[in-house]
Short mmCIF file of C-alpha atoms in Angstrom, two decimals:
data_model
loop_
_atom_site.label_atom_id
_atom_site.label_comp_id
_atom_site.label_asym_id
_atom_site.label_seq_id
_atom_site.Cartn_x
_atom_site.Cartn_y
_atom_site.Cartn_z
CA MET A 1 -16.29 -74.62 85.01
CA ILE A 2 -13.68 -73.46 82.67
CA LYS A 3 -14.33 -76.43 80.52
CA LYS A 4 -17.96 -75.58 80.56
CA ILE A 5 -17.27 -72.02 79.35
CA PHE A 6 -15.08 -73.14 76.77
CA LEU A 7 -17.75 -75.64 75.44
CA ILE A 8 -20.41 -72.71 75.41
CA THR A 9 -18.11 -70.58 73.55
CA LEU A 10 -17.37 -73.18 70.85
CA LEU A 11 -21.07 -73.71 70.36
CA ALA A 12 -21.80 -70.11 70.06
CA MET A 13 -19.13 -69.68 67.49
CA CYS A 14 -20.47 -72.45 65.55
CA TYR A 15 -24.12 -71.37 65.85
CA ILE A 16 -23.57 -67.59 64.84
CA PRO A 17 -22.19 -68.42 61.37
CA CYS A 18 -24.67 -70.91 60.55
CA ASN A 19 -27.29 -68.51 61.21
CA SER A 20 -25.52 -65.95 59.02
CA GLN A 21 -25.12 -67.87 55.86
CA GLU A 22 -27.12 -66.67 53.20
CA GLU A 23 -30.20 -68.94 52.04
CA VAL A 24 -29.30 -71.49 49.43
CA THR A 25 -30.82 -71.01 45.96
CA ILE A 26 -32.08 -74.22 44.88
CA ASN A 27 -33.23 -73.43 41.42
CA SER A 28 -32.66 -70.65 38.86
CA SER A 29 -35.70 -69.60 37.15
CA PRO A 30 -35.51 -67.70 34.11
CA LYS A 31 -38.20 -65.22 32.87
CA LEU A 32 -38.70 -67.33 29.60
CA VAL A 33 -37.53 -70.74 28.42
CA VAL A 34 -37.46 -71.24 24.45
CA GLY A 35 -37.39 -74.44 23.12
CA ILE A 36 -36.16 -74.56 19.46
CA VAL A 37 -36.43 -77.83 17.20
CA VAL A 38 -34.81 -77.53 13.76
CA ASP A 39 -36.71 -80.00 11.52
CA GLN A 40 -34.54 -82.39 9.85
CA MET A 41 -31.23 -81.24 11.46
CA ARG A 42 -28.33 -83.59 11.24
CA TYR A 43 -25.77 -83.06 13.85
CA ASP A 44 -22.93 -82.59 11.37
CA TYR A 45 -24.77 -79.57 9.98
CA LEU A 46 -23.24 -77.59 12.66
CA THR A 47 -19.57 -78.72 11.80
CA ARG A 48 -20.21 -78.85 8.37
CA PHE A 49 -21.43 -75.36 7.68
CA TYR A 50 -19.75 -73.86 10.75
CA THR A 51 -17.38 -71.57 8.82
CA GLN A 52 -20.46 -70.02 7.06
CA PHE A 53 -22.03 -69.03 10.27
CA GLY A 54 -21.94 -65.72 11.93
CA ASN A 55 -21.24 -65.12 15.43
CA GLY A 56 -24.72 -64.42 16.65
CA GLY A 57 -26.56 -67.74 16.02
CA PHE A 58 -25.46 -71.58 16.26
CA LYS A 59 -22.00 -70.28 17.23
CA ARG A 60 -23.35 -67.85 20.01
CA MET A 61 -25.14 -70.93 21.35
CA ILE A 62 -21.94 -73.07 21.12
CA ASN A 63 -19.37 -70.24 22.45
CA GLU A 64 -21.80 -69.01 25.29
CA GLY A 65 -23.57 -72.37 26.10
CA PHE A 66 -23.11 -75.94 26.35
CA ASN A 67 -22.80 -78.22 23.14
CA CYS A 68 -23.76 -82.30 23.65
CA LYS A 69 -21.96 -83.39 20.71
CA ASN A 70 -23.21 -87.16 21.00
CA ASN A 71 -26.68 -86.57 21.34
CA HIS A 72 -29.21 -89.15 19.82
CA PHE A 73 -32.64 -90.24 19.44
CA ASN A 74 -33.11 -93.41 21.60
CA TYR A 75 -36.00 -94.85 19.71
CA VAL A 76 -37.52 -95.62 16.17
CA PRO A 77 -39.21 -94.13 14.22
CA THR A 78 -37.48 -90.94 13.79
CA TYR A 79 -40.38 -88.95 12.42
CA THR A 80 -41.52 -85.38 13.08
CA GLY A 81 -44.48 -86.01 15.23
CA PRO A 82 -42.63 -88.39 17.81
CA GLY A 83 -39.67 -86.34 17.66
CA HIS A 84 -41.31 -83.14 18.91
CA ALA A 85 -43.53 -85.02 21.40
CA SER A 86 -40.11 -86.88 22.64
CA VAL A 87 -38.02 -83.74 23.05
CA PHE A 88 -40.81 -82.08 25.45
CA THR A 89 -42.26 -85.06 27.17
CA GLY A 90 -38.84 -86.45 27.97
CA THR A 91 -40.06 -89.96 26.84
CA THR A 92 -40.34 -92.05 24.00
CA PRO A 93 -43.62 -93.26 21.62
CA GLN A 94 -43.53 -96.22 24.16
CA ASN A 95 -45.19 -93.94 26.54
CA HIS A 96 -46.41 -90.57 25.14
CA GLY A 97 -48.10 -92.60 22.39
CA VAL A 98 -47.14 -90.55 19.03
CA ILE A 99 -45.87 -93.56 17.31
CA SER A 100 -45.88 -91.88 13.87
CA ASN A 101 -46.97 -88.90 12.13
CA ASN A 102 -49.77 -90.96 10.90
CA TRP A 103 -50.81 -94.29 12.18
CA TYR A 104 -53.41 -97.06 11.92
CA ASP A 105 -55.86 -96.97 14.71
CA LYS A 106 -56.90 -100.55 15.26
CA PHE A 107 -59.55 -99.75 17.49
CA GLY A 108 -61.25 -97.13 14.81
CA LYS A 109 -60.02 -99.36 11.86
CA ALA A 110 -58.58 -96.06 10.16
CA MET A 111 -55.41 -94.17 9.65
CA VAL A 112 -55.11 -91.08 12.14
CA TYR A 113 -52.85 -88.25 12.11
CA CYS A 114 -50.85 -87.24 15.10
CA ALA A 115 -52.45 -83.83 15.81
CA SER A 116 -56.03 -84.26 14.12
CA ASP A 117 -59.03 -83.75 16.56
CA SER A 118 -62.70 -84.07 15.12
CA LEU A 119 -64.03 -82.27 18.08
CA VAL A 120 -62.29 -78.91 17.20
CA LYS A 121 -62.23 -76.41 14.41
CA ALA A 122 -59.86 -74.21 12.71
CA VAL A 123 -59.71 -70.63 14.05
CA GLY A 124 -58.50 -68.17 11.10
CA SER A 125 -59.34 -70.52 8.36
CA ASP A 126 -62.41 -72.20 6.97
CA SER A 127 -60.72 -75.23 6.10
CA GLU A 128 -61.78 -78.53 7.78
CA LYS A 129 -58.12 -79.82 7.27
CA GLU A 130 -57.02 -77.71 10.07
CA ARG A 131 -58.90 -79.27 13.16
CA MET A 132 -55.83 -80.17 15.18
CA SER A 133 -55.06 -80.16 19.10
CA PRO A 134 -52.50 -82.48 21.26
CA ARG A 135 -55.20 -84.67 22.53
CA ARG A 136 -53.39 -87.94 20.94
CA MET A 137 -50.49 -87.23 23.00
CA LYS A 138 -50.83 -89.39 26.33
CA THR A 139 -48.35 -87.73 28.61
CA THR A 140 -47.39 -83.94 29.70
CA THR A 141 -44.57 -81.75 28.36
CA VAL A 142 -42.16 -80.02 30.40
CA ALA A 143 -44.25 -76.65 29.40
CA ASP A 144 -47.58 -78.23 31.05
CA GLN A 145 -45.44 -78.96 34.14
CA ASN A 146 -44.45 -75.31 34.44
CA ARG A 147 -48.09 -74.14 33.88
CA LEU A 148 -48.98 -76.56 36.84
CA HIS A 149 -46.25 -75.44 38.81
CA THR A 150 -46.96 -71.73 38.30
CA GLN A 151 -50.76 -72.12 39.14
CA LEU A 152 -51.20 -71.55 35.14
CA LYS A 153 -49.64 -68.03 35.70
CA GLY A 154 -46.42 -68.83 33.46
CA LYS A 155 -47.78 -68.72 29.68
CA THR A 156 -46.97 -71.27 26.97
CA ILE A 157 -46.92 -70.36 23.20
CA GLY A 158 -46.16 -72.96 20.34
CA ILE A 159 -45.10 -71.80 17.02
CA ALA A 160 -44.30 -73.66 13.67
CA ILE A 161 -44.92 -73.65 10.15
CA LYS A 162 -46.14 -77.40 10.73
CA ASP A 163 -49.32 -77.81 13.03
CA ARG A 164 -47.56 -80.71 15.09
CA GLY A 165 -44.41 -78.90 15.47
CA ALA A 166 -46.58 -76.08 17.05
CA ILE A 167 -48.86 -78.37 19.07
CA LEU A 168 -47.10 -81.29 20.54
CA PRO A 169 -44.23 -79.40 22.19
CA ALA A 170 -46.72 -76.75 23.52
CA GLY A 171 -48.37 -79.52 25.44
CA HIS A 172 -52.06 -80.04 26.55
CA SER A 173 -52.57 -76.63 28.79
CA ALA A 174 -50.96 -74.24 26.28
CA ASN A 175 -52.44 -70.56 25.90
CA GLY A 176 -51.86 -70.87 22.11
CA ALA A 177 -50.42 -73.00 19.32
CA TYR A 178 -50.22 -71.39 15.99
CA TRP A 179 -49.15 -72.78 12.67
CA PHE A 180 -49.11 -71.75 9.12
CA ARG A 181 -51.94 -72.29 6.52
CA GLY A 182 -50.32 -71.95 2.97
CA LYS A 183 -52.47 -72.72 -0.09
CA ASP A 184 -54.39 -69.69 -1.14
CA GLU A 185 -54.30 -68.19 2.45
CA GLY A 186 -50.97 -67.53 3.72
CA LYS A 187 -52.07 -66.74 7.34
CA TRP A 188 -51.33 -67.99 10.88
CA ILE A 189 -53.92 -70.02 12.44
CA THR A 190 -55.00 -72.15 15.59
CA SER A 191 -58.02 -74.09 16.66
CA THR A 192 -60.69 -73.99 19.07
CA TYR A 193 -58.88 -76.26 21.47
CA TYR A 194 -57.22 -72.95 22.39
CA ARG A 195 -59.57 -70.12 21.69
CA ASN A 196 -62.26 -69.00 19.50
CA GLU A 197 -60.71 -66.13 17.82
CA LEU A 198 -57.35 -65.24 16.89
CA PRO A 199 -55.74 -62.75 19.28
CA ASP A 200 -55.27 -59.27 18.03
CA TRP A 201 -51.49 -59.49 17.47
CA VAL A 202 -51.77 -62.47 15.16
CA LYS A 203 -54.67 -60.64 13.29
CA LYS A 204 -52.44 -57.68 13.04
CA PHE A 205 -49.32 -59.91 11.60
CA ASN A 206 -51.59 -61.62 9.20
CA ASP A 207 -52.93 -58.19 7.87
CA SER A 208 -49.19 -56.89 7.39
CA ASP A 209 -48.97 -59.26 4.25
CA GLN A 210 -45.52 -60.34 5.69
CA ALA A 211 -45.95 -63.97 4.41
CA GLU A 212 -46.57 -62.37 0.69
CA SER A 213 -43.23 -60.44 1.16
CA TYR A 214 -41.28 -63.74 0.87
CA LEU A 215 -43.02 -64.54 -2.62
CA LYS A 216 -39.69 -63.41 -4.21
CA VAL A 217 -36.46 -64.62 -5.73
CA TRP A 218 -34.44 -67.16 -3.69
CA ASN A 219 -31.01 -67.25 -4.72
CA THR A 220 -27.99 -68.01 -2.65
CA LEU A 221 -27.22 -65.66 0.27
CA ARG A 222 -23.63 -65.52 -0.96
CA ASP A 223 -21.59 -66.32 -4.11
CA ILE A 224 -22.79 -69.97 -5.01
CA ASP A 225 -19.01 -70.55 -5.52
CA THR A 226 -18.13 -70.29 -1.88
CA TYR A 227 -20.78 -73.07 -1.15
CA VAL A 228 -17.91 -75.68 -0.98
CA GLU A 229 -19.39 -77.77 1.78
CA SER A 230 -22.11 -79.14 -0.77
CA GLY A 231 -22.36 -80.85 -4.09
CA SER A 232 -22.89 -79.27 -7.33
CA ASP A 233 -25.80 -76.97 -7.80
CA GLN A 234 -27.12 -79.22 -10.60
CA ASN A 235 -27.39 -83.03 -10.46
CA GLN A 236 -29.33 -85.88 -10.84
CA PHE A 237 -30.35 -86.28 -7.10
CA GLU A 238 -32.64 -83.44 -6.29
CA GLY A 239 -36.32 -82.96 -6.66
CA LYS A 240 -37.61 -79.62 -8.38
CA TYR A 241 -40.30 -77.28 -8.16
CA MET A 242 -43.06 -77.76 -10.23
CA GLY A 243 -42.77 -75.34 -13.33
CA LYS A 244 -38.78 -75.19 -13.19
CA GLU A 245 -36.76 -77.48 -15.40
CA THR A 246 -33.85 -77.70 -13.36
CA ALA A 247 -33.12 -77.66 -9.49
CA THR A 248 -30.82 -74.90 -9.61
CA PHE A 249 -30.73 -71.42 -8.09
CA PRO A 250 -32.24 -69.09 -8.64
CA TYR A 251 -36.01 -69.55 -7.96
CA ASP A 252 -38.69 -67.05 -8.61
CA LEU A 253 -41.27 -68.06 -5.87
CA ALA A 254 -43.73 -65.63 -7.16
CA LYS A 255 -43.86 -67.05 -10.50
CA LEU A 256 -43.73 -70.51 -9.12
CA LYS A 257 -46.51 -70.01 -6.77
CA ASP A 258 -49.40 -70.93 -8.66
CA GLN A 259 -47.93 -74.38 -9.75
CA ASN A 260 -46.84 -75.45 -6.31
CA TYR A 261 -49.67 -74.89 -3.99
CA GLY A 262 -49.78 -71.13 -3.52
CA PHE A 263 -48.19 -70.03 -0.44
CA ASP A 264 -47.08 -73.50 0.40
CA ILE A 265 -44.01 -72.84 -1.75
CA ILE A 266 -42.67 -70.71 1.15
CA LYS A 267 -42.84 -73.41 3.19
CA ALA A 268 -40.39 -75.48 1.02
CA SER A 269 -37.97 -72.63 0.83
CA ALA A 270 -35.48 -70.97 3.20
CA PHE A 271 -37.70 -68.01 3.57
CA GLY A 272 -40.14 -70.39 5.65
CA ASN A 273 -37.87 -70.18 8.57
CA SER A 274 -37.66 -66.27 8.17
CA LEU A 275 -41.34 -65.98 8.39
CA THR A 276 -41.39 -68.14 11.49
CA ALA A 277 -38.74 -66.06 13.11
CA ASP A 278 -40.84 -62.87 12.23
CA PHE A 279 -44.03 -64.48 14.00
CA ALA A 280 -42.04 -65.61 17.08
CA ILE A 281 -40.84 -62.13 17.53
CA ALA A 282 -44.22 -60.81 17.24
CA ALA A 283 -45.32 -63.35 19.92
CA ILE A 284 -42.85 -62.06 22.44
CA ASP A 285 -44.36 -58.85 22.35
CA GLY A 286 -48.03 -59.92 21.67
CA GLU A 287 -48.01 -62.37 24.67
CA GLN A 288 -45.84 -60.35 27.04
CA LEU A 289 -43.62 -63.46 27.04
CA GLY A 290 -40.84 -63.00 29.93
CA SER A 291 -42.09 -59.68 30.95
CA ASP A 292 -42.06 -60.69 34.72
CA LYS A 293 -40.33 -63.26 37.19
CA ILE A 294 -42.84 -66.11 36.61
CA THR A 295 -41.27 -68.39 33.84
CA ASP A 296 -43.09 -68.58 30.49
CA PHE A 297 -42.36 -71.12 27.71
CA LEU A 298 -42.16 -70.50 24.16
CA THR A 299 -41.71 -73.33 21.47
CA VAL A 300 -40.56 -72.76 18.10
CA SER A 301 -39.95 -75.31 15.43
CA PHE A 302 -38.26 -74.23 12.20
CA SER A 303 -40.01 -76.64 9.56
CA SER A 304 -38.69 -75.36 6.34
CA THR A 305 -35.34 -77.12 6.54
CA ASP A 306 -37.31 -80.35 6.57
CA TYR A 307 -39.19 -79.39 3.44
CA VAL A 308 -36.00 -78.42 1.62
CA GLY A 309 -34.21 -81.53 2.88
CA HIS A 310 -37.06 -83.81 1.48
CA LYS A 311 -36.85 -82.02 -1.74
CA PHE A 312 -33.33 -81.33 -2.64
CA GLY A 313 -31.25 -83.66 -0.10
CA VAL A 314 -28.73 -83.75 2.29
CA ASN A 315 -26.02 -82.63 0.06
CA SER A 316 -27.68 -79.78 -1.87
CA LYS A 317 -26.59 -76.18 -2.35
CA GLU A 318 -30.29 -75.32 -1.23
CA ILE A 319 -29.63 -77.06 2.31
CA GLU A 320 -26.51 -75.30 2.58
CA ASP A 321 -28.31 -71.81 1.94
CA THR A 322 -31.22 -72.78 3.92
CA TYR A 323 -29.02 -73.15 7.04
CA ILE A 324 -26.61 -69.97 6.56
CA ARG A 325 -30.01 -68.10 6.30
CA LEU A 326 -31.42 -69.98 9.38
CA ASP A 327 -28.23 -68.88 11.29
CA LYS A 328 -28.99 -65.12 10.67
CA ASP A 329 -32.53 -65.88 11.65
CA LEU A 330 -31.60 -67.22 14.94
CA GLU A 331 -29.12 -64.39 15.30
CA ARG A 332 -31.93 -61.80 14.87
CA PHE A 333 -34.33 -63.95 17.08
CA PHE A 334 -31.50 -63.93 20.04
CA THR A 335 -31.25 -60.14 19.35
CA ALA A 336 -34.90 -59.53 19.95
CA LEU A 337 -34.88 -61.93 22.96
CA ASP A 338 -31.78 -59.73 24.63
CA ALA A 339 -33.80 -56.81 23.84
CA LYS A 340 -37.25 -57.56 24.99
CA VAL A 341 -36.61 -60.24 27.61
CA GLY A 342 -32.98 -59.26 28.67
CA LYS A 343 -29.73 -60.72 28.27
CA GLY A 344 -29.23 -63.37 30.80
CA GLU A 345 -32.91 -63.52 31.64
CA TYR A 346 -33.88 -66.34 29.55
CA THR A 347 -32.68 -69.87 28.89
CA VAL A 348 -32.72 -71.52 25.38
CA PHE A 349 -32.27 -75.14 24.10
CA LEU A 350 -32.06 -76.17 20.27
CA THR A 351 -32.30 -79.76 18.93
CA ALA A 352 -34.01 -81.43 16.13
CA ASP A 353 -36.78 -83.98 15.55
CA HIS A 354 -34.68 -86.37 13.45
CA GLY A 355 -31.75 -86.34 10.96
CA ALA A 356 -31.98 -87.51 7.35
CA VAL A 357 -30.36 -89.99 5.05
CA HIS A 358 -27.95 -89.03 2.16
CA VAL A 359 -30.11 -89.41 -1.12
CA PRO A 360 -29.34 -93.46 -1.71
CA SER A 361 -28.97 -92.75 -5.44
CA TYR A 362 -26.15 -90.35 -4.73
CA LEU A 363 -24.52 -93.10 -2.18
CA LYS A 364 -24.87 -95.75 -4.76
CA SER A 365 -23.15 -93.50 -7.19
CA VAL A 366 -20.19 -93.55 -5.12
CA LYS A 367 -20.07 -97.24 -4.19
CA ILE A 368 -21.71 -96.90 -0.69
CA PRO A 369 -24.53 -99.47 0.06
CA ALA A 370 -27.90 -98.00 -0.34
CA GLY A 371 -31.36 -98.64 -1.92
CA TYR A 372 -34.99 -98.26 -2.62
CA PHE A 373 -37.78 -100.44 -1.58
CA ASP A 374 -40.95 -101.13 -3.57
CA ARG A 375 -43.44 -101.05 -0.42
CA ASP A 376 -46.54 -101.77 -2.49
CA ALA A 377 -44.75 -105.06 -4.14
CA PHE A 378 -43.71 -106.04 -0.44
CA GLU A 379 -47.13 -105.57 1.02
CA ALA A 380 -48.80 -107.72 -2.13
CA LYS A 381 -46.28 -110.52 -1.34
CA ILE A 382 -46.85 -110.53 2.04
CA LYS A 383 -50.65 -110.85 1.79
CA THR A 384 -50.31 -113.52 -0.86
CA PHE A 385 -48.13 -115.62 1.46
CA VAL A 386 -50.37 -115.20 4.46
CA LYS A 387 -53.40 -116.45 2.31
CA ASP A 388 -51.55 -119.40 0.63
CA LYS A 389 -50.17 -120.62 4.28
CA PHE A 390 -53.22 -120.37 6.10
CA LYS A 391 -55.82 -120.54 3.46
CA VAL A 392 -57.95 -117.58 5.06
CA ASP A 393 -58.49 -114.17 3.45
CA ASP A 394 -57.85 -110.97 5.36
CA LEU A 395 -55.87 -111.93 8.18
CA ILE A 396 -53.66 -108.95 7.57
CA GLU A 397 -55.79 -105.70 8.55
CA ASN A 398 -53.09 -103.17 7.68
CA ILE A 399 -49.57 -102.60 6.63
CA SER A 400 -47.98 -99.05 7.35
CA ASN A 401 -44.88 -97.50 8.99
CA HIS A 402 -42.94 -100.72 8.44
CA GLN A 403 -45.54 -102.43 10.86
CA ILE A 404 -48.18 -105.13 10.10
CA PHE A 405 -51.34 -105.19 11.90
CA PHE A 406 -53.55 -108.42 12.17
CA ASN A 407 -57.24 -108.87 11.91
CA TYR A 408 -57.80 -110.50 15.27
CA GLU A 409 -61.58 -110.98 14.67
CA ASN A 410 -60.91 -113.22 11.70
CA LEU A 411 -57.63 -114.87 13.65
CA LYS A 412 -60.14 -116.06 16.06
CA LYS A 413 -63.01 -117.03 13.83
CA SER A 414 -60.20 -119.19 12.03
CA GLY A 415 -58.83 -120.35 15.10
CA ILE A 416 -55.24 -119.33 14.38
CA ILE A 417 -53.03 -118.32 17.10
CA PRO A 418 -51.55 -114.93 16.68
CA GLN A 419 -48.00 -116.17 17.61
CA LYS A 420 -47.97 -118.66 14.87
CA LEU A 421 -48.80 -116.22 12.52
CA GLU A 422 -46.40 -113.88 14.11
CA GLN A 423 -43.48 -116.43 13.66
CA SER A 424 -44.66 -117.54 9.98
CA ILE A 425 -44.61 -113.55 8.76
CA ALA A 426 -41.30 -112.92 10.43
CA HIS A 427 -39.45 -115.94 9.04
CA PHE A 428 -40.95 -115.19 5.49
CA ILE A 429 -40.22 -111.54 5.60
CA LEU A 430 -36.51 -112.26 6.62
CA GLN A 431 -36.08 -114.07 3.27
CA GLU A 432 -36.68 -110.90 1.44
CA ASP A 433 -33.89 -108.53 -0.16
CA GLN A 434 -33.40 -105.30 1.73
CA VAL A 435 -34.95 -106.58 4.94
CA ASP A 436 -32.39 -106.57 7.71
CA LYS A 437 -34.53 -107.38 10.79
CA VAL A 438 -37.87 -108.29 12.08
CA PHE A 439 -39.40 -108.12 15.53
CA THR A 440 -42.67 -109.55 16.47
CA ARG A 441 -45.00 -108.32 19.15
CA SER A 442 -44.41 -111.34 21.50
CA GLN A 443 -40.62 -110.50 21.22
CA LEU A 444 -41.21 -106.82 22.12
CA GLN A 445 -43.43 -107.41 24.87
CA ASN A 446 -41.79 -110.29 26.68
CA THR A 447 -38.18 -109.43 26.16
CA GLU A 448 -36.22 -106.39 27.61
CA TYR A 449 -34.00 -105.33 25.09
CA SER A 450 -30.84 -102.96 26.19
CA ILE A 451 -28.70 -102.25 23.25
CA GLY A 452 -28.96 -102.04 19.52
CA ILE A 453 -31.86 -101.59 17.21
CA ALA A 454 -34.05 -103.88 19.06
CA ALA A 455 -33.91 -101.41 22.14
CA LEU A 456 -34.75 -98.45 19.87
CA ILE A 457 -37.62 -100.30 18.23
CA GLN A 458 -38.80 -101.40 21.92
CA LYS A 459 -38.89 -97.79 23.10
CA GLY A 460 -40.92 -96.66 19.97
CA TYR A 461 -43.44 -99.46 20.39
CA ASN A 462 -46.63 -98.43 22.24
CA GLN A 463 -48.33 -101.82 23.24
CA LYS A 464 -51.86 -100.31 22.31
CA ARG A 465 -51.19 -98.35 19.35
CA SER A 466 -48.41 -100.47 17.70
CA GLY A 467 -48.59 -103.33 15.27
CA ASP A 468 -47.79 -106.98 15.44
CA VAL A 469 -44.75 -107.41 13.33
CA VAL A 470 -42.10 -104.60 12.90
CA VAL A 471 -39.77 -104.57 9.82
CA VAL A 472 -36.35 -103.11 9.83
CA MET A 473 -34.73 -102.12 6.25
CA ASP A 474 -30.98 -102.37 5.33
CA PRO A 475 -29.09 -99.30 5.98
CA ALA A 476 -29.77 -96.28 3.53
CA THR A 477 -32.56 -98.41 2.00
CA ILE A 478 -35.50 -96.23 1.99
CA SER A 479 -39.40 -96.29 0.43
CA TYR A 480 -38.92 -92.99 -1.35
CA SER A 481 -38.22 -90.91 -4.56
CA LYS A 482 -34.99 -91.33 -5.94
CA THR A 483 -34.59 -87.55 -5.54
CA GLY A 484 -34.28 -85.93 -2.07
CA SER A 485 -33.99 -87.10 1.42
CA THR A 486 -35.95 -88.74 4.15
CA HIS A 487 -35.59 -90.30 7.51
CA GLY A 488 -37.48 -92.59 10.04
CA SER A 489 -34.64 -95.31 10.90
CA GLY A 490 -32.72 -96.02 13.90
CA LEU A 491 -29.24 -95.40 12.04
CA MET A 492 -27.00 -92.72 13.01
CA TYR A 493 -27.91 -90.46 10.16
CA ASP A 494 -31.46 -90.27 11.54
CA THR A 495 -30.30 -90.28 15.29
CA HIS A 496 -27.62 -88.29 15.75
CA ALA A 497 -29.23 -84.65 16.33
CA PRO A 498 -27.78 -81.31 17.70
CA LEU A 499 -28.31 -80.52 21.51
CA LEU A 500 -27.13 -76.86 22.40
CA PHE A 501 -28.17 -75.04 25.65
CA PHE A 502 -27.32 -71.55 26.58
CA GLY A 503 -28.65 -68.82 28.66
CA LYS A 504 -29.47 -68.19 32.41
CA GLY A 505 -28.51 -71.18 34.69
CA ILE A 506 -26.51 -72.82 31.60
CA GLN A 507 -22.92 -73.90 32.05
CA LYS A 508 -20.43 -73.03 29.26
CA GLY A 509 -18.56 -76.10 27.72
CA SER A 510 -19.15 -79.40 25.61
CA THR A 511 -19.21 -83.06 25.98
CA THR A 512 -18.84 -85.97 24.05
CA GLN A 513 -20.81 -88.05 26.35
CA LYS A 514 -23.71 -89.92 24.80
CA THR A 515 -27.08 -88.08 25.71
CA SER A 516 -30.66 -88.67 24.32
CA ILE A 517 -33.55 -86.75 23.29
CA PRO A 518 -35.69 -87.61 26.61
CA ASP A 519 -32.86 -86.15 28.61
CA ILE A 520 -33.88 -82.42 27.57
CA ALA A 521 -37.13 -82.27 29.59
CA PRO A 522 -35.97 -83.34 32.80
CA THR A 523 -32.77 -80.98 32.35
CA ILE A 524 -35.22 -78.06 31.82
CA SER A 525 -37.24 -79.28 34.85
CA ALA A 526 -34.47 -79.46 37.15
CA LEU A 527 -33.48 -76.07 35.98
CA LEU A 528 -36.88 -74.91 36.82
CA GLY A 529 -37.41 -76.63 39.98
CA ILE A 530 -40.42 -78.35 38.68
CA THR A 531 -41.90 -81.74 38.53
CA PHE A 532 -40.87 -83.89 35.63
CA PRO A 533 -43.33 -84.40 32.67
CA ASN A 534 -45.30 -87.27 33.97
CA GLY A 535 -44.03 -89.85 31.62
CA ALA A 536 -40.42 -88.82 31.78
CA THR A 537 -37.88 -91.46 31.20
CA GLY A 538 -34.76 -89.26 30.48
CA ASP A 539 -31.97 -88.26 32.75
CA VAL A 540 -31.05 -84.97 34.06
CA LEU A 541 -27.72 -83.63 32.25
CA SER A 542 -26.56 -82.11 35.39
CA PHE A 543 -23.33 -81.22 33.87
CA VAL A 544 -25.13 -78.66 31.55
CA LEU A 545 -26.57 -76.63 34.59
CA GLU A 546 -24.68 -74.13 36.75
CA GLU A 547 -24.48 -75.35 40.38
#
């Protein structure tokens, strides 16, 4: 009897505490998730310009949040469209289908743009060139999944100077995506995919002439002599605005406007990022983002860093000043989030869509291997080779994005096996100077690569949309002007991108463990406790999240 009483007492002692425990919280949902992409941002811009930054922008994210120092794109090509799609879908072009900014549609027999859509019209502009939507992207984004999870109660707004930078991150079910129409308009616009009329807050912003206020003199924010992290202001490696004899500060944008496509000159200056921050802050109020407990999404892409990088190059004073000013724009954006959403009530991540190569002509001047590739001559040589070897015209249908597309109708008529044409072209191309590697459709479909450039190409290769032969150039070898920087390769200067998290649910710390761009969307999905994007292949970065 005593044993029985003792056993009952023990069970009671165990039972009471178990029931008195607090309910376990399985996810930490912020009021607002802000996904920031800085177009063409190399990781080393964080370290190179670190002493120039204040405490409220990049440094705030690093000091209060988590820094993934060894973050990379795990596919080729590293372009804007694929980059933005991959960040938010959690997968690569192999699955989401955005294989480039523009690519050859072998079924429609024409080049297509990643965000173009003939079924919609522009809203806020009469231009036929602004008919845009996310329809070419095949999979969902993390923002789409949040919309589904919240029964469409959580809002999603996408913002960028570039249409693709606004549209692809926001996903298919977004409440709105807004981009900047330059030329002679200087307005933020959208398309009928989202709505038939601009909302009042966008009209009000456009009517404020905020864009016109940036048609002013762009000079260095600080004494140019303190910009010791970049090369000389005057050199032979930088492009110029039309109408200005040298690529040197200062730049009178109002004076140069008419010779540089009107308001488009703002895009190619540091002020384009400031205008983007202005509009993003207006969107928080206009859309009441983060105003309740249902998580909203705001995607913001700072596009002007890319325009400036393309024109002036990685090592320019212009790129340094652009990042110093972007740091200040981030600071006032975070300050606005603190005031409007609440400090500790939102979560932010910041990354890039690709990096950039040093100007090859500069690299050559300091004896580092680099070069320029004559794409037109190369294409002519391939077509001549194929015609001479197979004695048939038009076996090659298109050459673009370092890919060769076959004309299968003519192959069939001529009785030529596609694999034979693949092998012949691959062997011929490998003999060419400046070509490093060649991969064929048969290789990419029948072999699983796990390391090296082959694995990156395979993850960027979409069976239905990609070509039949893929060509890889030598390091730092580009088809571009001899001034300014570009991108697109699978080399470290293009793949190594920043990845910073901070805010609600984020640990403080850093890692040199390798992470990849498709890890971002699953990590945010895990934070929110929602289903991952439907094509996601990335991993959850559990060390980033608070337990």
